[in-house]
CSV table of N, CA and C in Angstrom, one decimal:
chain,number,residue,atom,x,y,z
I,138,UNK,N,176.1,148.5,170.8
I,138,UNK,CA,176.4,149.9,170.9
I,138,UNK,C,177.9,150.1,170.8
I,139,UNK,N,178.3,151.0,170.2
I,139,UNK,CA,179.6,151.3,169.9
I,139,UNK,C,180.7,151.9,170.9
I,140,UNK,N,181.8,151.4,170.9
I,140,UNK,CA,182.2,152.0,172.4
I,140,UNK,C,183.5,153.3,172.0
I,141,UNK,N,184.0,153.9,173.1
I,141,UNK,CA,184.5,155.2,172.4
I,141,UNK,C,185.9,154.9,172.9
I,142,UNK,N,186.9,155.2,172.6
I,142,UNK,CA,188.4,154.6,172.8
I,142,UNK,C,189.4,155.9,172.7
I,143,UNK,N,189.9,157.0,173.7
I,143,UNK,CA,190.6,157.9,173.5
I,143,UNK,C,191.6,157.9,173.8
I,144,UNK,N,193.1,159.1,173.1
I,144,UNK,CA,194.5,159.0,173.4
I,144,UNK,C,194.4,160.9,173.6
I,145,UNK,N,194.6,160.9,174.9
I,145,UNK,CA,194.2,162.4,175.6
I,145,UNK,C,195.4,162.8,175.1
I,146,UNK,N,196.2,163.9,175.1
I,146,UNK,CA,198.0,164.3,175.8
I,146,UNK,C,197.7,165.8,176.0
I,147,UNK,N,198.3,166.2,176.7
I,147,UNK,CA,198.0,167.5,177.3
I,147,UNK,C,199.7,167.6,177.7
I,148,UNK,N,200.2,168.7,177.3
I,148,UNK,CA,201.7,169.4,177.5
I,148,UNK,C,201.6,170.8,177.8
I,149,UNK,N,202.0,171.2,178.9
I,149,UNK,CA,201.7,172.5,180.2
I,149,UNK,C,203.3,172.7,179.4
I,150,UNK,N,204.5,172.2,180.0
I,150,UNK,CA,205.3,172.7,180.0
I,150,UNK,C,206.4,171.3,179.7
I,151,UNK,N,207.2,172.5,178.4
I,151,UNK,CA,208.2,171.5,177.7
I,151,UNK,C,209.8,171.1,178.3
I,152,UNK,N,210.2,169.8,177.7
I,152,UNK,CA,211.5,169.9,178.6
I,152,UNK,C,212.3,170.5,177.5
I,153,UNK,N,212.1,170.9,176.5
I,153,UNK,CA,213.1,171.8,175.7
I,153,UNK,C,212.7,172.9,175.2
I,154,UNK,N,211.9,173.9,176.2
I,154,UNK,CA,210.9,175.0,175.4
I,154,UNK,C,211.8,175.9,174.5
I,155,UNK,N,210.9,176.0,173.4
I,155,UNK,CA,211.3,177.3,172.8
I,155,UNK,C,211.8,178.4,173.2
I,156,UNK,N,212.8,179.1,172.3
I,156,UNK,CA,213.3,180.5,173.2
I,156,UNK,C,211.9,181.8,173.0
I,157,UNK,N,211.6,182.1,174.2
I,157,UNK,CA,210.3,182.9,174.0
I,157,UNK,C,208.6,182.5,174.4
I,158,UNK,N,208.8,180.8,174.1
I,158,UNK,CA,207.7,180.2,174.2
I,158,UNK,C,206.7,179.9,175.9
I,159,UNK,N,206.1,180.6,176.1
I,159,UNK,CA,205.8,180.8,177.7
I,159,UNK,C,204.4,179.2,177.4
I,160,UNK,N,204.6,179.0,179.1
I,160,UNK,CA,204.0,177.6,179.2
I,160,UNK,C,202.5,177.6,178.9
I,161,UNK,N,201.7,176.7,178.6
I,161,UNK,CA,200.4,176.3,177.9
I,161,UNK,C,199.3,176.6,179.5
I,162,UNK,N,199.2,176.7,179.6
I,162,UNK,CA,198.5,177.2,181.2
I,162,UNK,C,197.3,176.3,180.7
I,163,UNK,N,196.7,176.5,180.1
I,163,UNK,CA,195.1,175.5,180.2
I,163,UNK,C,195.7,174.4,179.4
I,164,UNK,N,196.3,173.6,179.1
I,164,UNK,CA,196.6,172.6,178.9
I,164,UNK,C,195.9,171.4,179.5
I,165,UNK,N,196.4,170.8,180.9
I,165,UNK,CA,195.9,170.3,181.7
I,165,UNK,C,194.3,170.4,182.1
I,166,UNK,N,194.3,171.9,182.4
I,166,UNK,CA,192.6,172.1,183.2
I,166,UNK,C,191.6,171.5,181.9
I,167,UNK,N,192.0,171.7,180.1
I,167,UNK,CA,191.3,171.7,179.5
I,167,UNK,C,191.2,169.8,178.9
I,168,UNK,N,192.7,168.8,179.1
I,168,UNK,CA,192.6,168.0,178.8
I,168,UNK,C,191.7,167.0,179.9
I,169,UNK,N,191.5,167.4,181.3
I,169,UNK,CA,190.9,166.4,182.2
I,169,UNK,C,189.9,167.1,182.5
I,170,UNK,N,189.2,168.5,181.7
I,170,UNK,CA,187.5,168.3,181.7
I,170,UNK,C,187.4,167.4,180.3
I,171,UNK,N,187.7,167.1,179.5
I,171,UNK,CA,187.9,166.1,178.4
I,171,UNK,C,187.9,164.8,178.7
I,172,UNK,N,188.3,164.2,179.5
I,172,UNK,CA,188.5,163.3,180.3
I,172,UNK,C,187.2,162.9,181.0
I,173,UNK,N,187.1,163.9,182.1
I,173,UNK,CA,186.0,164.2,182.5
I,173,UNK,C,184.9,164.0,181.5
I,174,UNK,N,184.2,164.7,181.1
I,174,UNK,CA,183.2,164.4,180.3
I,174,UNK,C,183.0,163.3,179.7
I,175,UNK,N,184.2,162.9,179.6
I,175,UNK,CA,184.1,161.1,178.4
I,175,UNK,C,183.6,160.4,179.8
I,176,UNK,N,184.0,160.0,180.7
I,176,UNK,CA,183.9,159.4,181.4
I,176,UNK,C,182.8,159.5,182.4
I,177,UNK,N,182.3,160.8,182.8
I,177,UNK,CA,180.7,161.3,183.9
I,177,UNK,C,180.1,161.1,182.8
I,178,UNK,N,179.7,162.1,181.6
I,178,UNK,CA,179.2,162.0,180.6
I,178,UNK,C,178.8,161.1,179.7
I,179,UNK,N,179.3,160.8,179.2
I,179,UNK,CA,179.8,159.5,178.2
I,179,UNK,C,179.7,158.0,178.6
I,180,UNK,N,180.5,158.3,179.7
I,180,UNK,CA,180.2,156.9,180.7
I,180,UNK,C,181.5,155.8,179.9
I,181,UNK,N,182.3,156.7,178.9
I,181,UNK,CA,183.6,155.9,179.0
I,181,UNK,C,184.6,154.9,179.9
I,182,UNK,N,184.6,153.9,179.8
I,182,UNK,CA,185.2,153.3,180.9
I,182,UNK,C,186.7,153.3,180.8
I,183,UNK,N,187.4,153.8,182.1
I,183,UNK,CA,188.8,154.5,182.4
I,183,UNK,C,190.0,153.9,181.5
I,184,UNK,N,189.3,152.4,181.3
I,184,UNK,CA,191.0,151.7,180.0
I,184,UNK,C,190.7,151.9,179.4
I,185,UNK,N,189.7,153.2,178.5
I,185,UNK,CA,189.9,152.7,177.3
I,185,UNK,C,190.5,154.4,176.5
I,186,UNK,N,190.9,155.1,177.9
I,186,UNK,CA,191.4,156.7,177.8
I,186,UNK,C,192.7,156.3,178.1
I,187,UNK,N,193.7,156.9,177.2
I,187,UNK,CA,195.1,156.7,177.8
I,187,UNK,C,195.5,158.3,177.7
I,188,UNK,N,196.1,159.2,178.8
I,188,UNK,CA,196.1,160.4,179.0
I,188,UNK,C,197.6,160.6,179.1
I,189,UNK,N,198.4,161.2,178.3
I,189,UNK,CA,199.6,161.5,178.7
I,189,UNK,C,200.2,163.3,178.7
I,190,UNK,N,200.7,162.7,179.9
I,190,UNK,CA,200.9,164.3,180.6
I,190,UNK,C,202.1,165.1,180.4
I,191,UNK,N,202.9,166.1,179.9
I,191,UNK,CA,204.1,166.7,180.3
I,191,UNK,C,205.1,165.4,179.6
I,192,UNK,N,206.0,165.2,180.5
I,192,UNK,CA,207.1,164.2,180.3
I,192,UNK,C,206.5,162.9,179.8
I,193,UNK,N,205.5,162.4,179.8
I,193,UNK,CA,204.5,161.2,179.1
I,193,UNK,C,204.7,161.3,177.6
I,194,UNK,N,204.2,162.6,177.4
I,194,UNK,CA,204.0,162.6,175.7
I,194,UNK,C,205.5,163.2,175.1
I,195,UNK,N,206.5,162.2,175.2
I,195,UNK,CA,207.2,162.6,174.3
I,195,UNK,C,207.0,162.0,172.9
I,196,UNK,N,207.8,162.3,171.6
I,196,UNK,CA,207.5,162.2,170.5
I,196,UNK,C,207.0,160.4,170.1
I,197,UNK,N,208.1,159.8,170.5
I,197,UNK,CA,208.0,157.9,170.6
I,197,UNK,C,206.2,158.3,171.4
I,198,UNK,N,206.1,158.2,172.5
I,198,UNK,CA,205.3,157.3,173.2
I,198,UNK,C,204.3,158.2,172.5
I,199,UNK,N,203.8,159.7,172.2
I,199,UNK,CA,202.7,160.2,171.5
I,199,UNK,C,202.3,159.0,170.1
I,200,UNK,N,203.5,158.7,169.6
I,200,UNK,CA,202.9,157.9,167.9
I,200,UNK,C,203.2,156.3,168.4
I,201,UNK,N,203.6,156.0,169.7
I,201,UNK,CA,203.4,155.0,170.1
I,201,UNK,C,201.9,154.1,170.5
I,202,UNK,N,201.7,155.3,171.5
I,202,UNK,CA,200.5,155.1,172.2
I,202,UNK,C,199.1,155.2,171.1
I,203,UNK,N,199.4,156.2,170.6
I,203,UNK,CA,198.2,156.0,169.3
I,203,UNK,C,198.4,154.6,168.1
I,204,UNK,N,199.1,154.2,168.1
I,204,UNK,CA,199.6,153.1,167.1
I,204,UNK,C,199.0,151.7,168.4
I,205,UNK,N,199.4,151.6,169.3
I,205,UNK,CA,198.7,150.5,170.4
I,205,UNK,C,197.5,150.6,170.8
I,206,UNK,N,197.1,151.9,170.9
I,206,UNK,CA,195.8,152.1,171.7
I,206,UNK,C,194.6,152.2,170.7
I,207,UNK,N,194.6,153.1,169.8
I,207,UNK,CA,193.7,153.1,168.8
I,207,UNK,C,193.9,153.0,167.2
I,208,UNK,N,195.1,151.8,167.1
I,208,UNK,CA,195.1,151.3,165.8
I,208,UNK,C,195.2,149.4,166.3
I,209,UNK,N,196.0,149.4,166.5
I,209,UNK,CA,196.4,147.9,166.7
I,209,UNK,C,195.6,147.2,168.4
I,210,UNK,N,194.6,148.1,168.7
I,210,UNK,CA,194.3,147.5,169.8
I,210,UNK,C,193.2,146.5,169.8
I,211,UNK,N,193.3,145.1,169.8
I,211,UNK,CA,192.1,143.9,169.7
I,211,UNK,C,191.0,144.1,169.9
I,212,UNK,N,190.5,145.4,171.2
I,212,UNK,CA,189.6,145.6,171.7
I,212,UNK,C,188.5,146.1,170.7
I,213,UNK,N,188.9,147.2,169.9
I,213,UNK,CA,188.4,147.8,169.0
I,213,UNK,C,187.6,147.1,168.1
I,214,UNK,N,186.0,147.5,168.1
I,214,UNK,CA,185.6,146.5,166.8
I,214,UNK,C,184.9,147.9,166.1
I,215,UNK,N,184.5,147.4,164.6
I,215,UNK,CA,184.7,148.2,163.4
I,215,UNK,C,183.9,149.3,163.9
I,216,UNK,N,183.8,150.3,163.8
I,216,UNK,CA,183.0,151.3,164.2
I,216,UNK,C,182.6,152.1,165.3
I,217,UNK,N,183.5,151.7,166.1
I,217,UNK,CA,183.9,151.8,167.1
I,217,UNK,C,184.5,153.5,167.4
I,218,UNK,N,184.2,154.6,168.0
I,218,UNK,CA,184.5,156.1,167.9
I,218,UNK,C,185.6,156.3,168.7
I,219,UNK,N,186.8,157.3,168.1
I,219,UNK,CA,187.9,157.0,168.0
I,219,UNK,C,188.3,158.6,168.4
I,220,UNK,N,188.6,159.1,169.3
I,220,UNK,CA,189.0,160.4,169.8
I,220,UNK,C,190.7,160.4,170.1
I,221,UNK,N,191.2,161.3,169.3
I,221,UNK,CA,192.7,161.9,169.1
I,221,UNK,C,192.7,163.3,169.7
I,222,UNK,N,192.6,163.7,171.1
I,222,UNK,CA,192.7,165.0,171.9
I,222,UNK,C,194.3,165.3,171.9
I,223,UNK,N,194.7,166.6,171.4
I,223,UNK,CA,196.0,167.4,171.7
I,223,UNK,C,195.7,169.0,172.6
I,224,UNK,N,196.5,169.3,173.6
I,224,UNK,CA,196.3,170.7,174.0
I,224,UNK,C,197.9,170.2,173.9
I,225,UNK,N,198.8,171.4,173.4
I,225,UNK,CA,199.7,172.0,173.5
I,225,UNK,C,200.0,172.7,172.4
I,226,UNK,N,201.6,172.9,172.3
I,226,UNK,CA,202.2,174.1,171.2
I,226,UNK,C,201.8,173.3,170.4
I,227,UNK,N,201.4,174.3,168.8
I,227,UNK,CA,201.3,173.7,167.8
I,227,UNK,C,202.2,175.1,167.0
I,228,UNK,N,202.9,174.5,165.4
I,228,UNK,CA,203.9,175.3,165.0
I,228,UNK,C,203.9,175.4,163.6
I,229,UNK,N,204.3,175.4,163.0
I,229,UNK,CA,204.8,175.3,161.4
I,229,UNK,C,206.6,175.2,161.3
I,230,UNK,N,207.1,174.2,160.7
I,230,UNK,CA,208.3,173.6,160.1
I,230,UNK,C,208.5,174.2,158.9
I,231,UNK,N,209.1,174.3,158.8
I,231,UNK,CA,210.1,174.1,157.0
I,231,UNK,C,210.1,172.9,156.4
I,232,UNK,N,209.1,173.1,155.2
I,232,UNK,CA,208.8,171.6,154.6
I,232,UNK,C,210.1,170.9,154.1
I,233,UNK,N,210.2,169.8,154.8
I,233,UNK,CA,211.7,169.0,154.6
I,233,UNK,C,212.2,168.8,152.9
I,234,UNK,N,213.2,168.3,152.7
I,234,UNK,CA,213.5,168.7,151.2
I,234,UNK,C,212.7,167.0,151.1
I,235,UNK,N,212.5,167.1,149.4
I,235,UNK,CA,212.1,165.9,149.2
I,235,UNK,C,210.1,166.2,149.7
I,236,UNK,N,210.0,166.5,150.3
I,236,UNK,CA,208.1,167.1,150.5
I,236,UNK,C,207.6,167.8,149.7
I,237,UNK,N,206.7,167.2,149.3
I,237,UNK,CA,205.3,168.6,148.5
I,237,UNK,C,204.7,169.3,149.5
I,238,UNK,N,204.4,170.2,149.0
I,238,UNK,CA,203.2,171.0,149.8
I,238,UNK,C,202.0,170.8,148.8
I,239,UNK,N,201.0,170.1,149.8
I,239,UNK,CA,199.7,169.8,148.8
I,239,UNK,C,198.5,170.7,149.4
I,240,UNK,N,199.0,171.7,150.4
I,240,UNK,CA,197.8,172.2,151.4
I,240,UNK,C,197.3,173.0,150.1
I,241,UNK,N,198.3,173.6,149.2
I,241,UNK,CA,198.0,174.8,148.0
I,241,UNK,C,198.4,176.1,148.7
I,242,UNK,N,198.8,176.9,147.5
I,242,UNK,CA,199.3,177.8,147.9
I,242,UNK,C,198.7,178.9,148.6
I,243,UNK,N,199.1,179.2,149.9
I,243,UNK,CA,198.1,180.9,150.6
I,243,UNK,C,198.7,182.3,150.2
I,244,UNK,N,199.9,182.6,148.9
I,244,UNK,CA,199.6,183.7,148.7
I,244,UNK,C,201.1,184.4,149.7
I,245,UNK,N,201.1,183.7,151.0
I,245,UNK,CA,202.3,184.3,151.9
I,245,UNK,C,203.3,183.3,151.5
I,246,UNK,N,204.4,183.9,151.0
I,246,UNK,CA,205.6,182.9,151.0
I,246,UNK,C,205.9,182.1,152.1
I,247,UNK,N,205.8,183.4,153.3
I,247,UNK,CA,206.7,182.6,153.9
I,247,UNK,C,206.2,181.6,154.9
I,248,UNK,N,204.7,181.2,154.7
I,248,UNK,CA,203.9,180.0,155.3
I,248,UNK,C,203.6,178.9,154.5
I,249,UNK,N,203.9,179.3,152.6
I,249,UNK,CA,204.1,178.3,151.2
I,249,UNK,C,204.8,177.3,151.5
I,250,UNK,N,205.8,177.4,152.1
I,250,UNK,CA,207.3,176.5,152.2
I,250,UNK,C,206.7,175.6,153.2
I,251,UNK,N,205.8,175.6,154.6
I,251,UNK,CA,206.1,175.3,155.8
I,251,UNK,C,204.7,174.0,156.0
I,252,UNK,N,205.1,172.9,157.0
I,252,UNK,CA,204.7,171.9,157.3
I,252,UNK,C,203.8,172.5,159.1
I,253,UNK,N,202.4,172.0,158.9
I,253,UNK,CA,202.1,172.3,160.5
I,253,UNK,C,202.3,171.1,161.6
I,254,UNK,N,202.6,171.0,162.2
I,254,UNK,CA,202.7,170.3,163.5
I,254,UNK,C,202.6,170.8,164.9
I,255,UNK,N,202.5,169.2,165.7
I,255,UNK,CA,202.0,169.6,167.2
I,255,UNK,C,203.8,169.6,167.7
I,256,UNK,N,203.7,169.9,168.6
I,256,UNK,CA,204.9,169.9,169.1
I,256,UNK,C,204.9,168.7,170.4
I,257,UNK,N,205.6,167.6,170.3
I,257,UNK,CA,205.7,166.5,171.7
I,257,UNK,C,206.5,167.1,172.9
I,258,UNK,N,206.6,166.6,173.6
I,258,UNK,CA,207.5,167.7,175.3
I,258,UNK,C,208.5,167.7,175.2
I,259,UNK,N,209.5,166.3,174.2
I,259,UNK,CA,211.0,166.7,173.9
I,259,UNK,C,211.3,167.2,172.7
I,260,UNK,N,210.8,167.9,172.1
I,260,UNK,CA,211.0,168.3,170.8
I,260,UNK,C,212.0,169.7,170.9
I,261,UNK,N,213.4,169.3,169.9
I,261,UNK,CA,213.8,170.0,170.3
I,261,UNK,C,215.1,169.6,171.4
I,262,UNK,N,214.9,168.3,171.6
I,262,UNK,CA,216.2,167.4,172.2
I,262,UNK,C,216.9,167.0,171.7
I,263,UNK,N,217.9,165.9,172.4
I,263,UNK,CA,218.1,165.0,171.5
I,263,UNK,C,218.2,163.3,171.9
I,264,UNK,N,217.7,162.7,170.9
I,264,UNK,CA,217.2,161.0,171.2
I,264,UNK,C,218.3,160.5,172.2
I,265,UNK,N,218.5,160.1,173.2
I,265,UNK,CA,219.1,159.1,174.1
I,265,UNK,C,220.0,158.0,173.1
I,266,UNK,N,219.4,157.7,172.5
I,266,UNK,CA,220.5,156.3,171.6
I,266,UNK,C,220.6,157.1,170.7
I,267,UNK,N,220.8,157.7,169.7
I,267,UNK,CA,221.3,158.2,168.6
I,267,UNK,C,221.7,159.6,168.7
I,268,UNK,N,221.5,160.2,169.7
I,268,UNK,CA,222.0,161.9,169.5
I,268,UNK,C,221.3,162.8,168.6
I,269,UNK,N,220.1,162.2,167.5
I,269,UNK,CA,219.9,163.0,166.4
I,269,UNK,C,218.4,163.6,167.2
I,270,UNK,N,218.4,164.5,166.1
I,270,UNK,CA,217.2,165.7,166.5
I,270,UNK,C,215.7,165.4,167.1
I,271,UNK,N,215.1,165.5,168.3
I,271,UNK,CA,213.8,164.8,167.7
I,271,UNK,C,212.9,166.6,167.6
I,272,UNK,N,212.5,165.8,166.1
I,272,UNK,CA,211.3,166.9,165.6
I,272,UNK,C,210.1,166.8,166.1
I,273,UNK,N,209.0,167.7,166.0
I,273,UNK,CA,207.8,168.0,165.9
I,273,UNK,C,207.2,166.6,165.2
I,274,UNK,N,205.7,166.8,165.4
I,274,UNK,CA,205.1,165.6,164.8
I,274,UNK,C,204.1,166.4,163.8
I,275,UNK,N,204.8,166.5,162.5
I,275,UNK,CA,204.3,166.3,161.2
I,275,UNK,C,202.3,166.3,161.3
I,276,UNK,N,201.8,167.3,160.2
I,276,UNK,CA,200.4,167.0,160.3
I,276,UNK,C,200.3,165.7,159.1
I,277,UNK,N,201.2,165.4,158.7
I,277,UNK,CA,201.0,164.4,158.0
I,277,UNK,C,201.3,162.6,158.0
I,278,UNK,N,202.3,163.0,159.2
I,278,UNK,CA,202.1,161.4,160.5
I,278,UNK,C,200.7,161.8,160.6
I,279,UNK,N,200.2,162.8,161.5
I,279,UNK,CA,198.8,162.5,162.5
I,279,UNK,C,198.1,161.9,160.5
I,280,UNK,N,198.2,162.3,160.1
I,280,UNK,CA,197.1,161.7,158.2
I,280,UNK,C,197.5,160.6,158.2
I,281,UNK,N,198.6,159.9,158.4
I,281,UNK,CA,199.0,158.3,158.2
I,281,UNK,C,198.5,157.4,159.0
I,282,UNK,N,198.6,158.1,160.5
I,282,UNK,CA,197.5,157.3,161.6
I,282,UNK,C,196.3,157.5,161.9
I,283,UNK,N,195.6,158.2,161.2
I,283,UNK,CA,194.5,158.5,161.1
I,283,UNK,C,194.0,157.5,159.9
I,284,UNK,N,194.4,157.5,159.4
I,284,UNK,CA,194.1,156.3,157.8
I,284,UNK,C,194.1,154.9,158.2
I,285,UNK,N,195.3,154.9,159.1
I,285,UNK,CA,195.6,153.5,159.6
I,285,UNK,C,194.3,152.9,160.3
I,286,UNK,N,194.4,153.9,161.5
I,286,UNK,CA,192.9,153.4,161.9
I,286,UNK,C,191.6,153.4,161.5
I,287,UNK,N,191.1,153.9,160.2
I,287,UNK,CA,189.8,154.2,160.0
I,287,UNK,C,190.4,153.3,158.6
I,288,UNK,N,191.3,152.5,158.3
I,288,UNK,CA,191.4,151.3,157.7
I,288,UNK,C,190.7,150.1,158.4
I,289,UNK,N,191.5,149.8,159.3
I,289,UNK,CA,190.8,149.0,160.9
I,289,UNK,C,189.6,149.2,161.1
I,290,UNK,N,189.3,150.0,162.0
I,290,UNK,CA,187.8,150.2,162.3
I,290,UNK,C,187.1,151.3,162.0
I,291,UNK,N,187.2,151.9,160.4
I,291,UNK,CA,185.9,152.3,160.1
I,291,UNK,C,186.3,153.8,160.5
I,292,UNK,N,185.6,155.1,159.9
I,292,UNK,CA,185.8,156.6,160.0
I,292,UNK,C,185.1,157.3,161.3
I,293,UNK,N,184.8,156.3,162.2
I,293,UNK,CA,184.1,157.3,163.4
I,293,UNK,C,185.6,157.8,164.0
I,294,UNK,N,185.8,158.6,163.5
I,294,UNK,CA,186.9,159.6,163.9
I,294,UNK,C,187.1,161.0,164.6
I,295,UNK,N,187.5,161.2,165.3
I,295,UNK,CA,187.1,162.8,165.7
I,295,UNK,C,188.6,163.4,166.2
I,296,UNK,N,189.4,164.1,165.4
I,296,UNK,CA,190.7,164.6,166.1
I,296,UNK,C,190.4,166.3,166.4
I,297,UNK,N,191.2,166.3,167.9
I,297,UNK,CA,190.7,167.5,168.3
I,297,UNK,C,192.0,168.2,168.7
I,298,UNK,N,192.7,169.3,167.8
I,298,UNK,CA,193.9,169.8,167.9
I,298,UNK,C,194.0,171.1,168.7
I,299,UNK,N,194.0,171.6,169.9
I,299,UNK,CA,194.0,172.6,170.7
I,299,UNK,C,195.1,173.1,170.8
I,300,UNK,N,195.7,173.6,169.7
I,300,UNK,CA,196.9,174.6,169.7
I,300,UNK,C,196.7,175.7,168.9
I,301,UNK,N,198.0,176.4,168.4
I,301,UNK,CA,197.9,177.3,167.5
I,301,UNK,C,198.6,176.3,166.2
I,302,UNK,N,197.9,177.1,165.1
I,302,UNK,CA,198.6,176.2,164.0
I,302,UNK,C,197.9,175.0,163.4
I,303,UNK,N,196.9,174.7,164.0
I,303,UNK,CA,196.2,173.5,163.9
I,303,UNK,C,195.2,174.0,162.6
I,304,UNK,N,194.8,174.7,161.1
I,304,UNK,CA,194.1,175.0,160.8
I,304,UNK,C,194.0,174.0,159.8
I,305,UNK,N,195.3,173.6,159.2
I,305,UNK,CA,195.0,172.6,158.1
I,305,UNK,C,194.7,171.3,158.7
I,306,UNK,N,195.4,171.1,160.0
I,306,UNK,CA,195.3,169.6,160.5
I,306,UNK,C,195.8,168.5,159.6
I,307,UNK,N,194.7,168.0,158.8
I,307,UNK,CA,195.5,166.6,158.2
I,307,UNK,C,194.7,167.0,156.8
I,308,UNK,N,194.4,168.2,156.0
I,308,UNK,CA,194.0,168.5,154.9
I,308,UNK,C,195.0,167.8,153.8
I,309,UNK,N,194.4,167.5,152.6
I,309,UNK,CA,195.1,166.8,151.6
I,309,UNK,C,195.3,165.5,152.0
């Protein structure tokens, strides 16, 4: 029987919020009935959920923790069901120079130009060793690690993006 392997993150409140951006209130209540269920329900056993909260999910340890836990983890054998849970801000960028937009055009300019992403809890800082900006996380990272792992073990995939902005997800 196949076993189920999840990377929860749930962000209430950011250390660099937006100006205007008021805090995620069900964030939390909605990522640990998630939790919950995998594990009453499901009968998930507790290592194989990694849950990161607030200050947890910054940008590094968000594409960290997915890259250890459900790409490169030994445990995992092929077919194995693969849950990617996000509750927090989700946004649209300005597609970096050098990017296509492959989602196709909607008609509104001013959403033609732009990249969707989740937003990590330091986004909007800046890196400790380098000073430089840290961004949002790209719907097209979450498409790279998502490939990565269903390279590995197979398409039982399920990503569940609980923000706003989440419509394309990893389209194209």
């Amino acid at each position: 029987m196949p076993s189920l392997w999840a990377l929860v993150v749930s962000i209430k409140d950011y250390g660099y919020p937006r100006q205007g951006w008021a805090a995620v209130d069900g964030a939390h209540i909605d990522a640990a009935n998630v939790k919950k269920y995998l594990q009453e329900s499901m009968k998930v056993p507790p290592d194989h959920i990694r849950h990161l909260i607030d200050g947890q999910a910054s940008r590094v340890k968000i594409i960290s923790t997915f890259t250890d836990h459900l790409i490169h983890n030994p445990h995992i054998k092929k077919g194995d069901a693969l849950l990617f849970y996000y509750s927090g801000h989700g946004s649209y960028v300005k597609t970096p120079i050098g990017w296509t937009v492959v989602e196709g055009k909607t008609g509104d300019e001013a959403l033609d130009d732009m990249v969707e992403v989740i937003l990590p809890w330091d986004e909007g800082g800046l890196d400790k060793v380098t000073g430089s900006p840290i961004h949002a996380i790209p719907d097209r990272t979450l498409a790279i690690l998502i490939d990565q792992a269903a390279e590995l073990h197979g398409n039982n995939i399920t990503i569940v993006l609980d923000c706003c902005s989440s419509g394309h997800g990893t389209r194209g």
